[in-house]
Amino acid sequence: TDSVRAVNSLLTQLDRLVESENIFVLATSNILSCIDSAFVDRMDLVVCVNPPSIEQIYCILRESLEELIGSGLVAGGIVPLLPVACIQSELLVEDNENSKRILSLAGKLHQKGISGRQVRKFCLLLYAKMTKGNECGEEPVQLEEFTRAMICE
């Protein structure tokens, strides 16, 4: 079949690379079960990267939301979004519902096992959904409204 010929051609080209100096091959896949074992056998190093932790997902969401705030698309970010350690701490002095909502969403996304790339796109896709049909130049989405919508998705 065509797929067998394509794999064989790739393996032949990889074998030819051995004759060259300073060659670095990088390959990624989300579907490890579909990778030909002959391909994996030709690699010097195979690194598996797990899906992001709840803390990592929270940080990605927080950074994405801070970018939306910085660009003026989301407003009301006067109270800073807190680091995850502050939210989980019993000693939390300032109540920050927005940060708690983002952490709650991070837990839900972690349970689904989604990739960091998908997490990164989440805020932008939600913003697009919330502003669909709005006129250009309308008021920005308020932070509280945005974080409430995040946990409903």
PDB file of C-alpha atoms in Angstrom:
ATOM      1  CA  THR A   1       0.000   0.000   0.000  1.00  0.00           C
ATOM      2  CA  ASP A   2       0.950   3.674  -0.223  1.00  0.00           C
ATOM      3  CA  SER A   3       1.520   3.980   3.517  1.00  0.00           C
ATOM      4  CA  VAL A   4       3.988   1.065   3.539  1.00  0.00           C
ATOM      5  CA  ARG A   5       5.916   2.621   0.645  1.00  0.00           C
ATOM      6  CA  ALA A   6       5.986   5.980   2.427  1.00  0.00           C
ATOM      7  CA  VAL A   7       7.329   4.410   5.634  1.00  0.00           C
ATOM      8  CA  ASN A   8       9.941   2.421   3.726  1.00  0.00           C
ATOM      9  CA  SER A   9      11.062   5.542   1.874  1.00  0.00           C
ATOM     10  CA  LEU A  10      11.352   7.468   5.157  1.00  0.00           C
ATOM     11  CA  LEU A  11      13.382   4.662   6.739  1.00  0.00           C
ATOM     12  CA  THR A  12      15.710   4.531   3.721  1.00  0.00           C
ATOM     13  CA  GLN A  13      16.313   8.286   3.950  1.00  0.00           C
ATOM     14  CA  LEU A  14      16.985   8.028   7.684  1.00  0.00           C
ATOM     15  CA  ASP A  15      19.530   5.279   7.021  1.00  0.00           C
ATOM     16  CA  ARG A  16      21.308   7.553   4.527  1.00  0.00           C
ATOM     17  CA  LEU A  17      21.547  10.331   7.121  1.00  0.00           C
ATOM     18  CA  VAL A  18      23.958   8.202   9.157  1.00  0.00           C
ATOM     19  CA  GLU A  19      26.640   9.037   6.582  1.00  0.00           C
ATOM     20  CA  SER A  20      26.199  12.783   7.217  1.00  0.00           C
ATOM     21  CA  GLU A  21      27.583  14.839  10.098  1.00  0.00           C
ATOM     22  CA  ASN A  22      25.714  17.181  12.437  1.00  0.00           C
ATOM     23  CA  ILE A  23      22.225  15.985  11.543  1.00  0.00           C
ATOM     24  CA  PHE A  24      19.448  16.306  14.086  1.00  0.00           C
ATOM     25  CA  VAL A  25      16.035  14.726  13.458  1.00  0.00           C
ATOM     26  CA  LEU A  26      13.097  15.800  15.585  1.00  0.00           C
ATOM     27  CA  ALA A  27       9.734  14.101  15.306  1.00  0.00           C
ATOM     28  CA  THR A  28       6.575  14.468  17.380  1.00  0.00           C
ATOM     29  CA  SER A  29       3.349  12.532  17.590  1.00  0.00           C
ATOM     30  CA  ASN A  30       0.290  12.334  19.801  1.00  0.00           C
ATOM     31  CA  ILE A  31      -0.432   8.793  18.605  1.00  0.00           C
ATOM     32  CA  LEU A  32       2.475   6.627  19.736  1.00  0.00           C
ATOM     33  CA  SER A  33       0.728   3.373  18.842  1.00  0.00           C
ATOM     34  CA  CYS A  34       0.826   4.323  15.141  1.00  0.00           C
ATOM     35  CA  ILE A  35       4.593   4.884  14.955  1.00  0.00           C
ATOM     36  CA  ASP A  36       6.441   2.127  13.125  1.00  0.00           C
ATOM     37  CA  SER A  37       8.822   0.296  15.482  1.00  0.00           C
ATOM     38  CA  ALA A  38      11.550   0.347  12.807  1.00  0.00           C
ATOM     39  CA  PHE A  39      11.397   4.154  12.909  1.00  0.00           C
ATOM     40  CA  VAL A  40      11.694   4.241  16.706  1.00  0.00           C
ATOM     41  CA  ASP A  41      14.609   1.772  16.583  1.00  0.00           C
ATOM     42  CA  ARG A  42      16.588   4.246  14.454  1.00  0.00           C
ATOM     43  CA  MET A  43      16.324   6.999  17.067  1.00  0.00           C
ATOM     44  CA  ASP A  44      19.115   7.580  19.575  1.00  0.00           C
ATOM     45  CA  LEU A  45      16.804   9.247  22.054  1.00  0.00           C
ATOM     46  CA  VAL A  46      13.043   8.952  22.515  1.00  0.00           C
ATOM     47  CA  VAL A  47      11.425  11.359  24.983  1.00  0.00           C
ATOM     48  CA  CYS A  48       7.800  11.077  26.030  1.00  0.00           C
ATOM     49  CA  VAL A  49       6.197  14.286  27.293  1.00  0.00           C
ATOM     50  CA  ASN A  50       3.157  13.859  29.488  1.00  0.00           C
ATOM     51  CA  PRO A  51       0.113  16.139  29.315  1.00  0.00           C
ATOM     52  CA  PRO A  52       0.461  19.258  31.498  1.00  0.00           C
ATOM     53  CA  SER A  53      -0.294  19.127  35.229  1.00  0.00           C
ATOM     54  CA  ILE A  54      -3.075  21.184  36.830  1.00  0.00           C
ATOM     55  CA  GLU A  55      -0.506  23.789  37.867  1.00  0.00           C
ATOM     56  CA  GLN A  56       0.944  23.963  34.347  1.00  0.00           C
ATOM     57  CA  ILE A  57      -2.531  24.276  32.812  1.00  0.00           C
ATOM     58  CA  TYR A  58      -3.366  27.058  35.288  1.00  0.00           C
ATOM     59  CA  CYS A  59      -0.178  28.924  34.327  1.00  0.00           C
ATOM     60  CA  ILE A  60      -0.931  28.589  30.599  1.00  0.00           C
ATOM     61  CA  LEU A  61      -4.506  29.841  31.093  1.00  0.00           C
ATOM     62  CA  ARG A  62      -3.315  32.671  33.313  1.00  0.00           C
ATOM     63  CA  GLU A  63      -0.670  33.793  30.804  1.00  0.00           C
ATOM     64  CA  SER A  64      -3.164  33.596  27.928  1.00  0.00           C
ATOM     65  CA  LEU A  65      -5.698  35.649  29.861  1.00  0.00           C
ATOM     66  CA  GLU A  66      -3.039  38.195  30.854  1.00  0.00           C
ATOM     67  CA  GLU A  67      -2.203  38.583  27.135  1.00  0.00           C
ATOM     68  CA  LEU A  68      -5.880  39.300  26.392  1.00  0.00           C
ATOM     69  CA  ILE A  69      -5.914  41.847  29.224  1.00  0.00           C
ATOM     70  CA  GLY A  70      -2.675  43.419  27.968  1.00  0.00           C
ATOM     71  CA  SER A  71      -4.099  43.804  24.479  1.00  0.00           C
ATOM     72  CA  GLY A  72      -7.259  45.464  25.796  1.00  0.00           C
ATOM     73  CA  LEU A  73      -9.605  42.665  24.706  1.00  0.00           C
ATOM     74  CA  VAL A  74     -10.471  41.787  28.301  1.00  0.00           C
ATOM     75  CA  ALA A  75     -10.847  44.515  30.928  1.00  0.00           C
ATOM     76  CA  GLY A  76     -11.041  44.618  34.700  1.00  0.00           C
ATOM     77  CA  GLY A  77      -7.752  42.932  35.453  1.00  0.00           C
ATOM     78  CA  ILE A  78      -6.887  45.352  38.257  1.00  0.00           C
ATOM     79  CA  VAL A  79      -6.578  42.526  40.803  1.00  0.00           C
ATOM     80  CA  PRO A  80      -3.664  40.392  39.630  1.00  0.00           C
ATOM     81  CA  LEU A  81      -4.254  36.784  38.763  1.00  0.00           C
ATOM     82  CA  LEU A  82      -2.537  34.878  41.550  1.00  0.00           C
ATOM     83  CA  PRO A  83       0.091  32.145  41.255  1.00  0.00           C
ATOM     84  CA  VAL A  84      -1.354  28.682  41.861  1.00  0.00           C
ATOM     85  CA  ALA A  85       0.507  28.268  45.190  1.00  0.00           C
ATOM     86  CA  CYS A  86      -1.287  31.330  46.594  1.00  0.00           C
ATOM     87  CA  ILE A  87      -4.703  29.992  45.649  1.00  0.00           C
ATOM     88  CA  GLN A  88      -4.084  26.609  47.238  1.00  0.00           C
ATOM     89  CA  SER A  89      -2.584  28.157  50.382  1.00  0.00           C
ATOM     90  CA  GLU A  90      -4.598  28.276  53.593  1.00  0.00           C
ATOM     91  CA  LEU A  91      -2.968  31.658  54.243  1.00  0.00           C
ATOM     92  CA  LEU A  92      -4.619  33.382  51.273  1.00  0.00           C
ATOM     93  CA  VAL A  93      -5.266  36.924  52.461  1.00  0.00           C
ATOM     94  CA  GLU A  94      -6.913  38.385  49.375  1.00  0.00           C
ATOM     95  CA  ASP A  95      -9.908  36.570  47.948  1.00  0.00           C
ATOM     96  CA  ASN A  96      -9.495  36.306  44.169  1.00  0.00           C
ATOM     97  CA  GLU A  97     -12.489  34.578  42.578  1.00  0.00           C
ATOM     98  CA  ASN A  98     -11.088  34.953  39.059  1.00  0.00           C
ATOM     99  CA  SER A  99      -7.973  32.963  39.975  1.00  0.00           C
ATOM    100  CA  LYS A 100     -10.092  30.325  41.715  1.00  0.00           C
ATOM    101  CA  ARG A 101     -12.263  29.937  38.607  1.00  0.00           C
ATOM    102  CA  ILE A 102      -9.200  29.520  36.403  1.00  0.00           C
ATOM    103  CA  LEU A 103      -7.809  26.868  38.786  1.00  0.00           C
ATOM    104  CA  SER A 104     -11.161  25.066  38.723  1.00  0.00           C
ATOM    105  CA  LEU A 105     -11.069  25.044  34.922  1.00  0.00           C
ATOM    106  CA  ALA A 106      -7.463  23.797  35.003  1.00  0.00           C
ATOM    107  CA  GLY A 107      -8.624  20.809  37.039  1.00  0.00           C
ATOM    108  CA  LYS A 108     -11.388  20.027  34.540  1.00  0.00           C
ATOM    109  CA  LEU A 109      -9.050  20.317  31.553  1.00  0.00           C
ATOM    110  CA  HIS A 110      -6.460  18.137  33.316  1.00  0.00           C
ATOM    111  CA  GLN A 111      -9.051  15.398  33.807  1.00  0.00           C
ATOM    112  CA  LYS A 112      -9.690  15.454  30.050  1.00  0.00           C
ATOM    113  CA  GLY A 113      -5.950  14.990  29.417  1.00  0.00           C
ATOM    114  CA  ILE A 114      -5.706  17.754  26.831  1.00  0.00           C
ATOM    115  CA  SER A 115      -2.409  18.995  25.456  1.00  0.00           C
ATOM    116  CA  GLY A 116      -0.688  22.264  26.294  1.00  0.00           C
ATOM    117  CA  ARG A 117      -1.375  23.454  22.754  1.00  0.00           C
ATOM    118  CA  GLN A 118      -5.118  22.955  23.245  1.00  0.00           C
ATOM    119  CA  VAL A 119      -4.992  24.764  26.593  1.00  0.00           C
ATOM    120  CA  ARG A 120      -3.133  27.668  24.966  1.00  0.00           C
ATOM    121  CA  LYS A 121      -5.900  28.091  22.384  1.00  0.00           C
ATOM    122  CA  PHE A 122      -8.722  27.894  24.944  1.00  0.00           C
ATOM    123  CA  CYS A 123      -8.827  31.584  25.996  1.00  0.00           C
ATOM    124  CA  LEU A 124      -8.622  32.901  22.453  1.00  0.00           C
ATOM    125  CA  LEU A 125     -11.367  30.561  21.227  1.00  0.00           C
ATOM    126  CA  LEU A 126     -13.574  31.506  24.175  1.00  0.00           C
ATOM    127  CA  TYR A 127     -13.001  35.207  23.475  1.00  0.00           C
ATOM    128  CA  ALA A 128     -13.954  34.666  19.818  1.00  0.00           C
ATOM    129  CA  LYS A 129     -17.106  32.817  20.896  1.00  0.00           C
ATOM    130  CA  MET A 130     -18.077  35.523  23.414  1.00  0.00           C
ATOM    131  CA  THR A 131     -17.618  38.367  20.928  1.00  0.00           C
ATOM    132  CA  LYS A 132     -19.067  36.651  17.877  1.00  0.00           C
ATOM    133  CA  GLY A 133     -21.166  39.143  15.943  1.00  0.00           C
ATOM    134  CA  ASN A 134     -19.944  42.165  17.909  1.00  0.00           C
ATOM    135  CA  GLU A 135     -19.054  45.341  16.085  1.00  0.00           C
ATOM    136  CA  CYS A 136     -15.382  46.236  15.829  1.00  0.00           C
ATOM    137  CA  GLY A 137     -14.338  48.633  18.582  1.00  0.00           C
ATOM    138  CA  GLU A 138     -16.986  47.586  21.107  1.00  0.00           C
ATOM    139  CA  GLU A 139     -16.210  47.546  24.809  1.00  0.00           C
ATOM    140  CA  PRO A 140     -13.822  44.800  25.965  1.00  0.00           C
ATOM    141  CA  VAL A 141     -15.138  41.725  27.772  1.00  0.00           C
ATOM    142  CA  GLN A 142     -15.000  42.143  31.553  1.00  0.00           C
ATOM    143  CA  LEU A 143     -12.601  39.827  33.390  1.00  0.00           C
ATOM    144  CA  GLU A 144     -15.244  38.489  35.784  1.00  0.00           C
ATOM    145  CA  GLU A 145     -17.615  37.731  32.897  1.00  0.00           C
ATOM    146  CA  PHE A 146     -14.774  36.027  31.031  1.00  0.00           C
ATOM    147  CA  THR A 147     -13.690  33.810  33.945  1.00  0.00           C
ATOM    148  CA  ARG A 148     -17.317  32.860  34.628  1.00  0.00           C
ATOM    149  CA  ALA A 149     -17.652  31.814  30.976  1.00  0.00           C
ATOM    150  CA  MET A 150     -14.422  29.822  31.262  1.00  0.00           C
ATOM    151  CA  ILE A 151     -15.836  27.456  33.865  1.00  0.00           C
ATOM    152  CA  CYS A 152     -19.051  26.974  31.850  1.00  0.00           C
ATOM    153  CA  GLU A 153     -17.174  25.720  28.772  1.00  0.00           C
TER     154      GLU A 153
END
